[in-house]
XYZ file of C-alpha atoms in Angstrom:
385
model
C 105.144 132.500 299.664
C 103.545 131.561 303.021
C 105.694 129.696 305.495
C 104.623 126.485 307.251
C 105.081 125.632 310.913
C 106.626 122.165 310.868
C 107.627 120.303 314.005
C 111.422 120.421 314.408
C 111.297 116.941 315.966
C 109.579 115.555 312.864
C 112.036 117.280 310.518
C 114.954 115.880 312.506
C 113.363 112.421 312.567
C 112.841 112.453 308.806
C 116.444 113.495 308.175
C 117.953 110.950 310.550
C 115.662 108.166 309.337
C 117.032 108.755 305.833
C 120.581 108.538 307.206
C 121.356 112.151 306.332
C 123.231 114.780 308.330
C 122.728 118.522 308.306
C 125.891 118.792 306.219
C 124.472 116.337 303.664
C 121.436 118.552 303.112
C 122.946 122.012 303.567
C 123.445 122.591 299.846
C 119.821 121.722 299.043
C 118.269 123.223 302.183
C 120.595 125.934 303.546
C 118.095 126.942 306.235
C 117.403 123.412 307.512
C 119.363 123.960 310.734
C 117.241 127.035 311.411
C 114.055 125.020 310.686
C 115.112 122.433 313.244
C 115.915 125.203 315.732
C 112.506 126.849 314.999
C 114.132 130.191 314.166
C 112.942 129.961 310.559
C 110.035 128.205 308.818
C 109.985 126.408 305.453
C 107.590 127.110 302.604
C 105.191 124.508 301.224
C 107.448 123.946 298.211
C 110.503 123.517 300.427
C 108.644 120.963 302.550
C 107.637 119.043 299.414
C 111.254 118.956 298.256
C 112.406 117.926 301.736
C 109.893 115.066 301.797
C 111.169 113.779 298.441
C 114.819 114.068 299.437
C 114.308 112.217 302.736
C 111.793 109.776 301.187
C 109.220 110.718 303.812
C 105.446 110.647 303.171
C 104.580 114.314 302.756
C 101.702 114.218 305.257
C 104.039 113.048 308.010
C 105.762 116.437 308.023
C 102.590 118.053 309.432
C 102.440 115.764 312.467
C 103.232 117.272 315.886
C 105.707 114.481 316.698
C 107.493 111.662 314.861
C 105.161 108.789 313.941
C 105.555 105.246 315.145
C 106.555 103.071 312.186
C 106.921 99.545 313.549
C 108.120 96.659 311.444
C 105.329 94.430 310.102
C 106.998 91.385 311.676
C 109.319 90.375 314.514
C 112.663 92.137 314.994
C 115.359 89.589 315.838
C 118.265 91.998 315.425
C 120.854 92.692 318.066
C 120.117 95.808 320.102
C 122.944 97.816 318.492
C 121.474 97.134 315.042
C 118.127 98.695 315.887
C 118.442 102.254 314.668
C 117.103 104.721 317.181
C 115.460 106.838 314.508
C 113.434 103.867 313.319
C 113.477 101.747 310.189
C 115.109 103.350 307.143
C 112.989 104.143 304.065
C 115.145 101.709 302.079
C 114.466 98.786 304.387
C 110.760 99.557 304.744
C 110.298 99.925 300.974
C 112.168 96.650 300.425
C 109.914 94.857 302.923
C 106.778 96.235 301.277
C 108.045 95.254 297.817
C 108.819 91.708 298.962
C 105.442 91.397 300.697
C 103.676 92.520 297.544
C 105.531 89.942 295.474
C 104.809 87.251 298.026
C 101.074 88.089 298.089
C 100.905 87.925 294.302
C 102.696 84.580 294.076
C 100.626 83.131 296.925
C 97.405 83.905 295.056
C 98.918 82.530 291.853
C 99.909 79.277 293.552
C 96.513 78.778 295.186
C 94.627 79.441 291.948
C 96.876 76.925 290.189
C 96.018 74.298 292.771
C 99.588 74.016 294.063
C 99.808 72.181 297.390
C 101.230 74.016 300.408
C 104.893 73.360 301.154
C 105.136 70.813 303.966
C 108.524 71.989 305.240
C 107.311 75.523 306.074
C 106.798 75.522 309.837
C 107.910 71.897 310.154
C 110.525 72.729 312.836
C 109.906 73.710 316.449
C 112.145 75.659 318.780
C 112.355 72.671 321.126
C 113.818 70.560 318.291
C 117.519 69.896 317.915
C 118.710 72.710 315.576
C 121.452 70.482 314.154
C 118.802 67.933 313.162
C 116.874 70.729 311.462
C 120.019 71.712 309.564
C 120.403 68.143 308.333
C 116.727 68.020 307.368
C 117.080 71.219 305.327
C 119.987 69.720 303.427
C 118.022 66.524 302.759
C 114.918 68.375 301.547
C 117.081 70.491 299.248
C 118.611 67.292 297.876
C 122.154 68.410 298.691
C 124.464 65.493 299.388
C 127.782 65.525 301.228
C 130.318 67.414 299.172
C 127.654 69.253 297.139
C 129.763 72.406 297.090
C 132.454 70.513 295.203
C 130.361 70.993 292.081
C 131.019 74.740 292.292
C 134.406 76.081 291.203
C 134.398 78.715 293.970
C 132.430 79.346 297.141
C 130.915 82.398 295.454
C 129.460 80.070 292.845
C 128.259 77.876 295.707
C 126.112 80.786 296.945
C 124.424 80.876 293.563
C 124.004 77.103 293.543
C 122.396 77.206 296.977
C 120.059 80.011 295.973
C 118.988 78.057 292.884
C 118.357 74.938 294.974
C 116.239 76.987 297.390
C 114.165 78.423 294.560
C 113.754 74.891 293.200
C 111.804 74.078 296.377
C 109.362 76.919 295.751
C 110.989 79.487 298.060
C 111.644 82.944 296.667
C 115.312 83.644 297.442
C 116.313 87.260 296.843
C 119.808 88.701 297.217
C 119.980 92.439 296.642
C 122.006 95.349 297.995
C 119.717 98.105 296.694
C 115.999 98.873 296.623
C 114.752 97.078 293.512
C 117.003 98.245 290.689
C 117.608 101.735 292.083
C 121.383 101.969 292.484
C 120.987 105.281 294.320
C 119.106 103.582 297.177
C 121.560 101.264 298.868
C 120.713 98.919 301.726
C 122.735 99.260 304.924
C 124.397 96.139 306.341
C 124.615 97.869 309.721
C 120.820 97.993 309.775
C 120.015 94.420 308.732
C 121.444 91.335 307.057
C 118.307 89.525 305.976
C 114.696 88.651 306.699
C 112.243 85.828 306.166
C 108.553 85.991 305.228
C 106.700 82.828 306.128
C 103.916 81.415 303.978
C 103.043 77.786 303.084
C 102.467 78.715 299.437
C 105.051 81.433 298.790
C 107.782 81.662 301.453
C 110.445 84.296 300.834
C 113.927 84.935 302.152
C 115.847 88.144 301.541
C 119.610 88.529 301.931
C 121.272 91.951 302.007
C 123.504 91.849 298.931
C 125.531 94.803 300.207
C 127.104 92.442 302.705
C 130.365 90.588 302.158
C 130.009 87.345 300.217
C 131.242 85.369 303.189
C 128.358 86.682 305.278
C 125.788 86.253 302.480
C 126.322 82.486 302.437
C 125.652 82.234 306.151
C 122.656 84.585 306.021
C 121.114 82.602 303.166
C 121.258 79.412 305.237
C 120.220 81.278 308.397
C 117.062 82.701 306.805
C 116.275 79.284 305.348
C 116.110 77.975 308.917
C 113.635 80.770 309.688
C 111.354 79.373 306.962
C 111.515 75.941 308.621
C 110.221 77.582 311.824
C 107.235 79.067 309.979
C 105.346 81.960 311.570
C 107.558 81.809 314.666
C 110.580 82.500 312.484
C 109.183 85.349 310.406
C 111.247 88.454 311.058
C 114.332 90.594 310.550
C 117.910 89.477 311.249
C 120.877 91.753 311.855
C 123.458 89.735 313.725
C 127.005 91.031 314.053
C 130.006 88.838 313.419
C 127.860 85.764 312.827
C 126.896 86.033 316.477
C 123.127 86.506 316.648
C 121.659 87.802 319.873
C 117.973 88.009 319.047
C 116.820 85.372 321.496
C 116.065 81.695 321.046
C 114.847 82.027 317.442
C 118.154 83.482 316.232
C 120.200 80.994 318.225
C 118.215 78.116 316.743
C 118.585 79.393 313.175
C 122.283 80.089 313.688
C 122.978 76.542 314.852
C 120.811 74.972 312.152
C 122.570 76.999 309.450
C 125.991 76.017 310.772
C 125.188 72.295 310.665
C 123.597 72.678 307.244
C 126.643 74.399 305.730
C 129.411 72.431 307.431
C 128.277 69.195 309.138
C 130.063 68.545 312.420
C 131.237 65.084 311.469
C 132.875 66.348 308.269
C 134.777 69.266 309.748
C 135.998 67.218 312.725
C 137.400 64.614 310.351
C 139.105 67.269 308.250
C 140.313 69.601 311.027
C 144.007 70.474 310.974
C 144.690 70.795 314.669
C 148.326 71.860 314.468
C 147.886 74.590 311.888
C 147.471 78.307 312.488
C 143.677 78.863 312.834
C 143.520 81.365 309.970
C 145.452 79.015 307.704
C 143.221 76.105 308.705
C 140.110 78.170 307.954
C 141.413 79.065 304.503
C 142.473 75.494 303.659
C 139.168 73.957 304.696
C 137.274 76.711 302.903
C 138.863 75.562 299.657
C 137.955 71.969 300.463
C 134.334 72.627 301.431
C 133.903 75.443 298.860
C 132.408 77.776 301.455
C 133.652 80.980 302.998
C 136.568 80.672 305.441
C 134.370 82.673 307.815
C 131.785 79.874 307.794
C 134.535 77.335 308.504
C 135.887 79.470 311.338
C 132.471 79.910 312.896
C 131.834 76.182 312.735
C 135.218 75.432 314.299
C 134.416 77.815 317.137
C 130.999 76.230 317.733
C 132.632 72.791 317.938
C 135.336 74.056 320.329
C 138.109 73.410 317.811
C 139.318 77.012 318.271
C 138.810 79.708 320.869
C 136.188 82.395 320.272
C 138.863 85.120 320.332
C 140.786 83.370 317.559
C 137.712 83.187 315.366
C 136.598 86.784 315.855
C 140.101 88.137 315.246
C 140.109 86.268 311.950
C 136.522 87.288 311.140
C 137.154 90.998 311.664
C 140.269 90.942 309.497
C 138.714 88.838 306.736
C 135.461 90.782 306.409
C 137.334 94.092 306.463
C 139.451 92.917 303.539
C 136.346 91.741 301.696
C 134.587 95.029 302.370
C 137.531 97.036 301.045
C 137.644 94.845 297.959
C 133.914 95.323 297.427
C 134.296 99.096 297.750
C 137.022 99.113 295.102
C 134.921 97.192 292.588
C 133.615 99.260 289.697
C 130.330 98.789 287.917
C 127.366 96.682 288.932
C 127.910 93.709 286.657
C 125.607 92.532 283.911
C 122.141 94.050 284.462
C 120.195 90.994 283.326
C 122.444 88.581 285.182
C 121.726 90.604 288.337
C 117.990 90.101 287.912
C 118.218 86.432 288.856
C 119.150 87.151 292.485
C 117.286 90.487 292.614
C 113.955 89.227 291.292
C 114.414 85.473 291.164
C 113.596 83.133 288.326
C 110.801 81.511 290.322
C 108.886 84.757 290.732
C 109.874 86.414 287.454
C 108.926 83.444 285.281
C 105.458 83.247 286.883
C 104.861 86.967 286.363
C 106.097 86.882 282.764
C 103.904 83.883 281.886
C 100.901 85.526 283.546
C 101.446 88.617 281.379
C 101.964 86.505 278.261
C 98.706 84.638 278.901
C 96.800 87.861 279.545
C 95.988 87.058 283.168
C 97.636 90.310 284.266
C 98.426 93.475 282.340
C 101.957 94.321 281.327
C 101.905 97.434 283.515
C 101.278 95.282 286.581
C 104.012 92.892 285.451
C 106.426 95.827 285.098
C 105.554 97.048 288.602
C 105.949 93.606 290.164
C 109.348 92.886 288.642
C 110.725 96.431 288.554
C 111.501 95.977 284.850
C 109.935 98.121 282.149
C 109.365 97.746 278.424
C 112.448 96.523 276.614
C 114.170 95.389 279.819
C 111.182 93.211 280.686
C 111.125 91.731 277.163
C 114.875 91.057 277.162
C 114.847 89.386 280.571
C 111.909 87.229 279.492
C 113.928 86.008 276.505
C 116.891 85.226 278.762
C 114.542 83.049 280.824
C 113.452 81.275 277.646
C 110.014 82.922 277.474
C 109.111 84.585 274.180
C 106.609 87.423 274.434
C 104.449 88.703 271.569
């Protein structure tokens, strides 16, 4: 079989972009190291298999040098979060999937005569971010002590996501690409992103992250929606300490005030207690993560930055280890609410039921096929023929 001259730089780029080492691929492609050293050449079939394994468009492997694959929106991540080999296939595919869903819902909303959402783009960077945080809470209809309705802060994340969707914002929390458990999203690469649109705004939170960080990211990306087009982009802050310029700083401060208002935490602060103990006690009171409490205390100069970050590193490490030890992915249909969202899924299901779109398109949009699509529809209270 004829051999193909493929650029070693492109082969290396494709491998690294997929997050794979030579050792990871040695069993499947024993001569890969020689291909990258240009001492051997792959066959057409081997290149096709390599493209599938690294999730690289096949035509890219014939380019003389790695292609530029910029993000379709602003990159607000810290420098150390920006992978040198470019955006991973998992992140790029997730962005494209979310953009497709957003475009579909936007058209659906416009055709239905739905008015644009006034809060999208209602904030400006010169505004007081704390005032924006309070405005977000008011628009969501969340009163002081709203988290008290949830038995745990984990439940509070779900309550917040539901309230966000009630405004007409698609709020997705997922740690994998669609429903593909083999394609996991990397927290080191990004924590969330926001897609601005007056008819169908969308926020995405990396569900592979610790729950304590998910709560903050959810509120953080919500602030991005309030900024509109200026806030559309990718977030990847480390340790709840964004460093992506004025946009990230604004959203960070707005999210902090939204989650834990300054006046409330000052009144409740236990000044004489060990900081970690105080964080944990107030977390139970406010029904939010102790990390959120700690971050807020640091912002308000109630504790030193070193005290907070020591606690943060220890707490998130324990959460990460606990997450790694968990078995199973939970109830499949229960997972669809954060992965697809009731707002989006119900519109797609009704459109299919009414014959405005075909079922194949509905399957593609939701990532659910046949019986799974039918079962999820029933769980949402929609009976299909």
